[in-house]
mmCIF file of N, CA and C in Angstrom:
data_model
loop_
_atom_site.group_PDB
_atom_site.id
_atom_site.type_symbol
_atom_site.label_atom_id
_atom_site.label_comp_id
_atom_site.label_asym_id
_atom_site.label_seq_id
_atom_site.Cartn_x
_atom_site.Cartn_y
_atom_site.Cartn_z
ATOM 1 N N UNK A 9 27.121 26.337 90.069
ATOM 2 C CA UNK A 9 27.667 27.295 91.020
ATOM 3 C C UNK A 9 28.313 28.461 90.273
ATOM 4 N N UNK A 10 28.158 29.635 90.832
ATOM 5 C CA UNK A 10 28.782 30.814 90.238
ATOM 6 C C UNK A 10 30.282 30.803 90.552
ATOM 7 N N UNK A 11 31.029 31.648 89.854
ATOM 8 C CA UNK A 11 32.472 31.756 90.105
ATOM 9 C C UNK A 11 32.731 32.155 91.560
ATOM 10 N N UNK A 12 31.923 33.056 92.089
ATOM 11 C CA UNK A 12 32.095 33.483 93.489
ATOM 12 C C UNK A 12 31.841 32.337 94.449
ATOM 13 N N UNK A 13 30.806 31.545 94.193
ATOM 14 C CA UNK A 13 30.511 30.406 95.064
ATOM 15 C C UNK A 13 31.637 29.380 95.021
ATOM 16 N N UNK A 14 32.137 29.098 93.820
ATOM 17 C CA UNK A 14 33.252 28.153 93.679
ATOM 18 C C UNK A 14 34.470 28.673 94.428
ATOM 19 N N UNK A 15 34.803 29.927 94.207
ATOM 20 C CA UNK A 15 36.001 30.507 94.817
ATOM 21 C C UNK A 15 35.892 30.545 96.341
ATOM 22 N N UNK A 16 34.746 30.961 96.854
ATOM 23 C CA UNK A 16 34.587 31.011 98.305
ATOM 24 C C UNK A 16 34.652 29.621 98.930
ATOM 25 N N UNK A 17 34.042 28.632 98.281
ATOM 26 C CA UNK A 17 34.117 27.254 98.771
ATOM 27 C C UNK A 17 35.557 26.750 98.722
ATOM 28 N N UNK A 18 36.268 27.079 97.635
ATOM 29 C CA UNK A 18 37.664 26.672 97.516
ATOM 30 C C UNK A 18 38.506 27.265 98.634
ATOM 31 N N UNK A 19 38.384 28.571 98.879
ATOM 32 C CA UNK A 19 39.189 29.246 99.901
ATOM 33 C C UNK A 19 38.938 28.619 101.271
ATOM 34 N N UNK A 20 37.686 28.407 101.605
ATOM 35 C CA UNK A 20 37.367 27.792 102.895
ATOM 36 C C UNK A 20 37.997 26.405 102.993
ATOM 37 N N UNK A 21 37.808 25.595 101.955
ATOM 38 C CA UNK A 21 38.358 24.230 101.954
ATOM 39 C C UNK A 21 39.885 24.239 102.007
ATOM 40 N N UNK A 22 40.518 25.080 101.193
ATOM 41 C CA UNK A 22 41.977 25.095 101.106
ATOM 42 C C UNK A 22 42.608 25.396 102.462
ATOM 43 N N UNK A 23 42.173 26.472 103.101
ATOM 44 C CA UNK A 23 42.829 26.872 104.343
ATOM 45 C C UNK A 23 42.447 25.984 105.526
ATOM 46 N N UNK A 24 41.219 25.479 105.584
ATOM 47 C CA UNK A 24 40.864 24.523 106.639
ATOM 48 C C UNK A 24 41.691 23.253 106.507
ATOM 49 N N UNK A 25 41.845 22.780 105.279
ATOM 50 C CA UNK A 25 42.619 21.561 105.043
ATOM 51 C C UNK A 25 44.088 21.797 105.319
ATOM 52 N N UNK A 26 44.626 22.929 104.888
ATOM 53 C CA UNK A 26 46.028 23.266 105.143
ATOM 54 C C UNK A 26 46.287 23.258 106.655
ATOM 55 N N UNK A 27 45.376 23.834 107.427
ATOM 56 C CA UNK A 27 45.555 23.956 108.868
ATOM 57 C C UNK A 27 45.362 22.639 109.616
ATOM 58 N N UNK A 28 44.543 21.743 109.078
ATOM 59 C CA UNK A 28 44.149 20.553 109.833
ATOM 60 C C UNK A 28 44.613 19.221 109.261
ATOM 61 N N UNK A 29 45.130 19.200 108.064
ATOM 62 C CA UNK A 29 45.557 17.940 107.453
ATOM 63 C C UNK A 29 46.045 18.168 106.054
ATOM 64 N N UNK A 30 47.231 18.744 105.951
ATOM 65 C CA UNK A 30 47.758 19.232 104.676
ATOM 66 C C UNK A 30 47.735 18.177 103.557
ATOM 67 N N UNK A 31 47.794 16.900 103.900
ATOM 68 C CA UNK A 31 47.774 15.865 102.858
ATOM 69 C C UNK A 31 46.505 15.925 102.020
ATOM 70 N N UNK A 32 45.421 16.456 102.582
ATOM 71 C CA UNK A 32 44.172 16.579 101.857
ATOM 72 C C UNK A 32 44.205 17.567 100.707
ATOM 73 N N UNK A 33 45.281 18.353 100.602
ATOM 74 C CA UNK A 33 45.408 19.318 99.503
ATOM 75 C C UNK A 33 45.918 18.680 98.215
ATOM 76 N N UNK A 34 46.476 17.482 98.291
ATOM 77 C CA UNK A 34 47.146 16.870 97.135
ATOM 78 C C UNK A 34 46.257 16.812 95.898
ATOM 79 N N UNK A 35 44.980 16.521 96.068
ATOM 80 C CA UNK A 35 44.078 16.392 94.931
ATOM 81 C C UNK A 35 43.744 17.699 94.238
ATOM 82 N N UNK A 36 44.153 18.829 94.824
ATOM 83 C CA UNK A 36 43.870 20.126 94.213
ATOM 84 C C UNK A 36 44.894 20.522 93.153
ATOM 85 N N UNK A 37 46.014 19.810 93.107
ATOM 86 C CA UNK A 37 47.107 20.163 92.194
ATOM 87 C C UNK A 37 47.283 19.087 91.129
ATOM 88 N N UNK A 38 47.815 19.501 89.968
ATOM 89 C CA UNK A 38 48.125 18.572 88.882
ATOM 90 C C UNK A 38 49.616 18.712 88.544
ATOM 91 N N UNK A 39 50.059 17.952 87.578
ATOM 92 C CA UNK A 39 51.464 18.052 87.162
ATOM 93 C C UNK A 39 51.741 19.373 86.439
ATOM 94 N N UNK A 40 50.688 20.055 85.958
ATOM 95 C CA UNK A 40 50.852 21.361 85.320
ATOM 96 C C UNK A 40 50.827 22.503 86.335
ATOM 97 N N UNK A 41 50.431 22.217 87.557
ATOM 98 C CA UNK A 41 50.321 23.255 88.586
ATOM 99 C C UNK A 41 51.684 23.839 88.920
ATOM 100 N N UNK A 42 51.689 25.138 89.254
ATOM 101 C CA UNK A 42 52.916 25.795 89.681
ATOM 102 C C UNK A 42 52.648 26.601 90.941
ATOM 103 N N UNK A 43 53.577 26.496 91.887
ATOM 104 C CA UNK A 43 53.551 27.260 93.127
ATOM 105 C C UNK A 43 54.790 28.140 93.160
ATOM 106 N N UNK A 44 54.593 29.430 93.443
ATOM 107 C CA UNK A 44 55.708 30.317 93.763
ATOM 108 C C UNK A 44 55.540 30.688 95.223
ATOM 109 N N UNK A 45 56.470 30.224 96.047
ATOM 110 C CA UNK A 45 56.412 30.429 97.490
ATOM 111 C C UNK A 45 57.594 31.289 97.881
ATOM 112 N N UNK A 46 57.307 32.539 98.237
ATOM 113 C CA UNK A 46 58.375 33.468 98.618
ATOM 114 C C UNK A 46 59.469 33.529 97.541
ATOM 115 N N UNK A 47 59.055 33.554 96.276
ATOM 116 C CA UNK A 47 59.981 33.697 95.162
ATOM 117 C C UNK A 47 60.547 32.404 94.620
ATOM 118 N N UNK A 48 60.317 31.280 95.297
ATOM 119 C CA UNK A 48 60.832 29.985 94.837
ATOM 120 C C UNK A 48 59.735 29.241 94.088
ATOM 121 N N UNK A 49 59.988 28.892 92.819
ATOM 122 C CA UNK A 49 58.983 28.207 92.011
ATOM 123 C C UNK A 49 59.180 26.703 92.055
ATOM 124 N N UNK A 50 58.059 25.992 92.203
ATOM 125 C CA UNK A 50 58.046 24.534 92.094
ATOM 126 C C UNK A 50 56.858 24.153 91.223
ATOM 127 N N UNK A 51 57.024 23.086 90.460
ATOM 128 C CA UNK A 51 55.959 22.653 89.556
ATOM 129 C C UNK A 51 55.641 21.192 89.787
ATOM 130 N N UNK A 52 54.361 20.864 89.634
ATOM 131 C CA UNK A 52 53.895 19.494 89.778
ATOM 132 C C UNK A 52 53.365 19.222 91.177
ATOM 133 N N UNK A 53 52.336 18.397 91.235
ATOM 134 C CA UNK A 53 51.644 18.137 92.499
ATOM 135 C C UNK A 53 52.590 17.627 93.588
ATOM 136 N N UNK A 54 53.450 16.691 93.258
ATOM 137 C CA UNK A 54 54.341 16.104 94.264
ATOM 138 C C UNK A 54 55.303 17.149 94.820
ATOM 139 N N UNK A 55 55.888 17.965 93.974
ATOM 140 C CA UNK A 55 56.829 19.000 94.418
ATOM 141 C C UNK A 55 56.119 20.086 95.229
ATOM 142 N N UNK A 56 54.912 20.439 94.805
ATOM 143 C CA UNK A 56 54.144 21.448 95.536
ATOM 144 C C UNK A 56 53.798 20.936 96.930
ATOM 145 N N UNK A 57 53.355 19.693 97.018
ATOM 146 C CA UNK A 57 53.010 19.137 98.321
ATOM 147 C C UNK A 57 54.237 19.063 99.226
ATOM 148 N N UNK A 58 55.389 18.733 98.686
ATOM 149 C CA UNK A 58 56.615 18.702 99.495
ATOM 150 C C UNK A 58 56.925 20.087 100.043
ATOM 151 N N UNK A 59 56.758 21.103 99.218
ATOM 152 C CA UNK A 59 57.015 22.478 99.658
ATOM 153 C C UNK A 59 56.027 22.897 100.743
ATOM 154 N N UNK A 60 54.754 22.605 100.541
ATOM 155 C CA UNK A 60 53.726 22.973 101.511
ATOM 156 C C UNK A 60 53.960 22.259 102.844
ATOM 157 N N UNK A 61 54.258 20.971 102.783
ATOM 158 C CA UNK A 61 54.514 20.212 104.014
ATOM 159 C C UNK A 61 55.736 20.748 104.752
ATOM 160 N N UNK A 62 56.706 21.273 104.005
ATOM 161 C CA UNK A 62 57.920 21.807 104.597
ATOM 162 C C UNK A 62 57.701 23.055 105.436
ATOM 163 N N UNK A 63 56.561 23.703 105.276
ATOM 164 C CA UNK A 63 56.255 24.901 106.059
ATOM 165 C C UNK A 63 56.039 24.535 107.524
ATOM 166 N N UNK A 64 55.507 23.345 107.762
ATOM 167 C CA UNK A 64 55.219 22.905 109.121
ATOM 168 C C UNK A 64 53.801 23.246 109.515
ATOM 169 N N UNK A 65 53.468 23.055 110.794
ATOM 170 C CA UNK A 65 52.095 23.319 111.245
ATOM 171 C C UNK A 65 51.763 24.809 111.200
ATOM 172 N N UNK A 66 50.593 25.126 110.642
ATOM 173 C CA UNK A 66 50.185 26.523 110.484
ATOM 174 C C UNK A 66 48.722 26.699 110.872
ATOM 175 N N UNK A 67 48.369 27.952 111.124
ATOM 176 C CA UNK A 67 46.980 28.370 111.288
ATOM 177 C C UNK A 67 46.796 29.646 110.482
ATOM 178 N N UNK A 68 45.767 29.663 109.633
ATOM 179 C CA UNK A 68 45.458 30.831 108.810
ATOM 180 C C UNK A 68 44.254 31.568 109.381
ATOM 181 N N UNK A 69 44.283 32.884 109.250
ATOM 182 C CA UNK A 69 43.141 33.734 109.573
ATOM 183 C C UNK A 69 42.914 34.615 108.348
ATOM 184 N N UNK A 70 41.884 34.293 107.575
ATOM 185 C CA UNK A 70 41.624 34.990 106.314
ATOM 186 C C UNK A 70 40.931 36.321 106.599
ATOM 187 N N UNK A 71 41.441 37.387 105.976
ATOM 188 C CA UNK A 71 40.867 38.728 106.131
ATOM 189 C C UNK A 71 40.011 39.119 104.924
ATOM 190 N N UNK A 72 40.558 38.946 103.716
ATOM 191 C CA UNK A 72 39.822 39.327 102.508
ATOM 192 C C UNK A 72 39.995 38.275 101.422
ATOM 193 N N UNK A 73 38.998 38.188 100.561
ATOM 194 C CA UNK A 73 39.047 37.317 99.384
ATOM 195 C C UNK A 73 38.468 38.100 98.217
ATOM 196 N N UNK A 74 39.263 38.266 97.156
ATOM 197 C CA UNK A 74 38.802 38.937 95.934
ATOM 198 C C UNK A 74 38.777 37.914 94.809
ATOM 199 N N UNK A 75 37.727 37.974 94.000
ATOM 200 C CA UNK A 75 37.495 36.967 92.965
ATOM 201 C C UNK A 75 37.214 37.676 91.643
ATOM 202 N N UNK A 76 37.832 37.168 90.571
ATOM 203 C CA UNK A 76 37.566 37.692 89.228
ATOM 204 C C UNK A 76 37.543 36.539 88.235
ATOM 205 N N UNK A 77 36.776 36.698 87.151
ATOM 206 C CA UNK A 77 36.896 35.730 86.064
ATOM 207 C C UNK A 77 38.239 35.935 85.376
ATOM 208 N N UNK A 78 38.769 34.887 84.822
ATOM 209 C CA UNK A 78 40.032 34.970 84.072
ATOM 210 C C UNK A 78 39.733 35.238 82.601
ATOM 211 N N UNK A 79 40.771 35.488 81.815
ATOM 212 C CA UNK A 79 40.581 35.642 80.367
ATOM 213 C C UNK A 79 40.142 34.313 79.752
ATOM 214 N N UNK A 80 40.475 33.217 80.420
ATOM 215 C CA UNK A 80 40.012 31.890 80.018
ATOM 216 C C UNK A 80 38.638 31.684 80.657
ATOM 217 N N UNK A 81 37.603 31.412 79.879
ATOM 218 C CA UNK A 81 36.264 31.269 80.472
ATOM 219 C C UNK A 81 36.151 30.089 81.437
ATOM 220 N N UNK A 82 37.123 29.191 81.434
ATOM 221 C CA UNK A 82 37.113 28.034 82.326
ATOM 222 C C UNK A 82 37.998 28.245 83.547
ATOM 223 N N UNK A 83 38.345 29.497 83.852
ATOM 224 C CA UNK A 83 39.257 29.758 84.956
ATOM 225 C C UNK A 83 38.743 30.897 85.830
ATOM 226 N N UNK A 84 39.183 30.857 87.094
ATOM 227 C CA UNK A 84 38.828 31.866 88.088
ATOM 228 C C UNK A 84 40.123 32.290 88.768
ATOM 229 N N UNK A 85 40.288 33.588 89.020
ATOM 230 C CA UNK A 85 41.438 34.051 89.797
ATOM 231 C C UNK A 85 40.949 34.526 91.162
ATOM 232 N N UNK A 86 41.770 34.228 92.168
ATOM 233 C CA UNK A 86 41.416 34.514 93.568
ATOM 234 C C UNK A 86 42.617 35.149 94.243
ATOM 235 N N UNK A 87 42.378 36.222 94.994
ATOM 236 C CA UNK A 87 43.432 36.880 95.764
ATOM 237 C C UNK A 87 42.991 36.911 97.225
ATOM 238 N N UNK A 88 43.821 36.354 98.097
ATOM 239 C CA UNK A 88 43.490 36.209 99.516
ATOM 240 C C UNK A 88 44.515 36.961 100.349
ATOM 241 N N UNK A 89 44.046 37.664 101.382
ATOM 242 C CA UNK A 89 44.954 38.261 102.361
ATOM 243 C C UNK A 89 44.545 37.776 103.738
ATOM 244 N N UNK A 90 45.523 37.778 104.649
ATOM 245 C CA UNK A 90 45.226 37.358 106.007
ATOM 246 C C UNK A 90 46.481 37.284 106.845
ATOM 247 N N UNK A 91 46.375 36.497 107.910
ATOM 248 C CA UNK A 91 47.498 36.278 108.816
ATOM 249 C C UNK A 91 47.750 34.778 108.899
ATOM 250 N N UNK A 92 49.020 34.425 109.013
ATOM 251 C CA UNK A 92 49.421 33.027 109.153
ATOM 252 C C UNK A 92 50.304 32.903 110.390
ATOM 253 N N UNK A 93 50.020 31.885 111.161
ATOM 254 C CA UNK A 93 50.826 31.584 112.339
ATOM 255 C C UNK A 93 51.539 30.274 112.039
ATOM 256 N N UNK A 94 52.866 30.315 111.999
ATOM 257 C CA UNK A 94 53.667 29.147 111.640
ATOM 258 C C UNK A 94 54.308 28.587 112.901
ATOM 259 N N UNK A 95 53.958 27.341 113.223
ATOM 260 C CA UNK A 95 54.558 26.671 114.369
ATOM 261 C C UNK A 95 54.328 27.375 115.693
ATOM 262 N N UNK A 96 53.228 28.084 115.836
ATOM 263 C CA UNK A 96 52.920 28.749 117.091
ATOM 264 C C UNK A 96 53.587 30.097 117.280
ATOM 265 N N UNK A 97 54.380 30.537 116.298
ATOM 266 C CA UNK A 97 55.017 31.858 116.389
ATOM 267 C C UNK A 97 53.972 32.960 116.224
ATOM 268 N N UNK A 98 54.425 34.203 116.343
ATOM 269 C CA UNK A 98 53.530 35.343 116.156
ATOM 270 C C UNK A 98 52.964 35.337 114.738
ATOM 271 N N UNK A 99 51.711 35.766 114.568
ATOM 272 C CA UNK A 99 51.113 35.808 113.227
ATOM 273 C C UNK A 99 51.846 36.793 112.312
ATOM 274 N N UNK A 100 51.919 36.432 111.044
ATOM 275 C CA UNK A 100 52.506 37.271 110.005
ATOM 276 C C UNK A 100 51.440 37.519 108.941
ATOM 277 N N UNK A 101 51.465 38.709 108.336
ATOM 278 C CA UNK A 101 50.545 39.005 107.239
ATOM 279 C C UNK A 101 51.003 38.253 105.991
ATOM 280 N N UNK A 102 50.030 37.791 105.207
ATOM 281 C CA UNK A 102 50.362 37.121 103.948
ATOM 282 C C UNK A 102 49.342 37.507 102.885
ATOM 283 N N UNK A 103 49.730 37.274 101.635
ATOM 284 C CA UNK A 103 48.790 37.338 100.526
ATOM 285 C C UNK A 103 49.045 36.121 99.643
ATOM 286 N N UNK A 104 47.995 35.650 99.004
ATOM 287 C CA UNK A 104 48.109 34.463 98.155
ATOM 288 C C UNK A 104 47.167 34.611 96.973
ATOM 289 N N UNK A 105 47.677 34.281 95.805
ATOM 290 C CA UNK A 105 46.931 34.369 94.544
ATOM 291 C C UNK A 105 46.766 32.957 93.991
ATOM 292 N N UNK A 106 45.560 32.638 93.532
ATOM 293 C CA UNK A 106 45.294 31.348 92.898
ATOM 294 C C UNK A 106 44.643 31.572 91.548
ATOM 295 N N UNK A 107 44.952 30.697 90.596
ATOM 296 C CA UNK A 107 44.147 30.570 89.392
ATOM 297 C C UNK A 107 43.618 29.138 89.380
ATOM 298 N N UNK A 108 42.296 29.019 89.441
ATOM 299 C CA UNK A 108 41.652 27.713 89.342
ATOM 300 C C UNK A 108 41.231 27.499 87.901
ATOM 301 N N UNK A 109 41.461 26.298 87.384
ATOM 302 C CA UNK A 109 41.081 25.965 86.017
ATOM 303 C C UNK A 109 40.139 24.764 86.067
ATOM 304 N N UNK A 110 39.047 24.864 85.331
ATOM 305 C CA UNK A 110 38.041 23.801 85.292
ATOM 306 C C UNK A 110 38.502 22.672 84.379
ATOM 307 N N UNK A 111 38.319 21.445 84.863
ATOM 308 C CA UNK A 111 38.611 20.261 84.052
ATOM 309 C C UNK A 111 37.330 19.594 83.570
ATOM 310 N N UNK A 112 36.230 19.917 84.231
ATOM 311 C CA UNK A 112 34.899 19.406 83.891
ATOM 312 C C UNK A 112 33.905 20.281 84.651
ATOM 313 N N UNK A 113 32.641 20.223 84.319
ATOM 314 C CA UNK A 113 31.673 21.044 85.059
ATOM 315 C C UNK A 113 31.772 20.808 86.571
ATOM 316 N N UNK A 114 32.030 21.888 87.304
ATOM 317 C CA UNK A 114 32.111 21.801 88.757
ATOM 318 C C UNK A 114 33.400 21.224 89.307
ATOM 319 N N UNK A 115 34.377 20.945 88.451
ATOM 320 C CA UNK A 115 35.661 20.384 88.894
ATOM 321 C C UNK A 115 36.787 21.330 88.505
ATOM 322 N N UNK A 116 37.613 21.688 89.490
ATOM 323 C CA UNK A 116 38.704 22.634 89.284
ATOM 324 C C UNK A 116 39.982 22.095 89.895
ATOM 325 N N UNK A 117 41.113 22.550 89.351
ATOM 326 C CA UNK A 117 42.400 22.308 89.994
ATOM 327 C C UNK A 117 43.136 23.639 90.089
ATOM 328 N N UNK A 118 44.121 23.705 90.972
ATOM 329 C CA UNK A 118 44.928 24.915 91.141
ATOM 330 C C UNK A 118 46.011 24.883 90.077
ATOM 331 N N UNK A 119 45.899 25.779 89.107
ATOM 332 C CA UNK A 119 46.923 25.867 88.064
ATOM 333 C C UNK A 119 48.081 26.752 88.532
ATOM 334 N N UNK A 120 47.755 27.860 89.203
ATOM 335 C CA UNK A 120 48.781 28.781 89.721
ATOM 336 C C UNK A 120 48.485 29.099 91.177
ATOM 337 N N UNK A 121 49.547 29.167 91.975
ATOM 338 C CA UNK A 121 49.459 29.547 93.389
ATOM 339 C C UNK A 121 50.707 30.373 93.686
ATOM 340 N N UNK A 122 50.512 31.638 94.083
ATOM 341 C CA UNK A 122 51.627 32.525 94.409
ATOM 342 C C UNK A 122 51.419 33.001 95.845
ATOM 343 N N UNK A 123 52.406 32.729 96.704
ATOM 344 C CA UNK A 123 52.308 33.058 98.130
ATOM 345 C C UNK A 123 53.437 33.992 98.526
ATOM 346 N N UNK A 124 53.098 35.038 99.304
ATOM 347 C CA UNK A 124 54.095 35.977 99.843
ATOM 348 C C UNK A 124 53.726 36.380 101.253
ATOM 349 N N UNK A 125 54.725 36.432 102.133
ATOM 350 C CA UNK A 125 54.572 37.076 103.422
ATOM 351 C C UNK A 125 54.707 38.563 103.200
ATOM 352 N N UNK A 126 53.993 39.361 103.986
ATOM 353 C CA UNK A 126 54.042 40.817 103.872
ATOM 354 C C UNK A 126 54.710 41.375 105.123
ATOM 355 N N UNK A 127 55.901 41.900 104.945
ATOM 356 C CA UNK A 127 56.661 42.444 106.063
ATOM 357 C C UNK A 127 56.531 43.964 106.117
ATOM 358 N N UNK A 128 56.602 44.525 107.303
ATOM 359 C CA UNK A 128 56.692 45.968 107.480
ATOM 360 C C UNK A 128 55.494 46.748 107.018
ATOM 361 N N UNK A 129 54.307 46.196 107.238
ATOM 362 C CA UNK A 129 53.107 46.916 106.788
ATOM 363 C C UNK A 129 52.729 48.006 107.752
#
């Protein structure tokens, strides 16, 4: 699979799983993974999952996905924009950045995840 195919499949899987059964995201993170959520950093799969679960029920509507190779030939960077509805409230604009790192052919984990809400656009 090309980097674009991997990234597009990842984005679809990540947000569908987040919206429908967040526990299914656990296998995407490792103990080296780091999440920055609205400026708060957490590291490690267990801590990241606790933070994600703490958001509550959400629905994502993805608008754009940009994909680039990383300086590491075994990594892909992804930038996503869209709208998120948290707990049935009005949708808010968000952006999210991922760096996926390959552990074996066709196998990736989320090494970096940076999430921000976009206010006042």
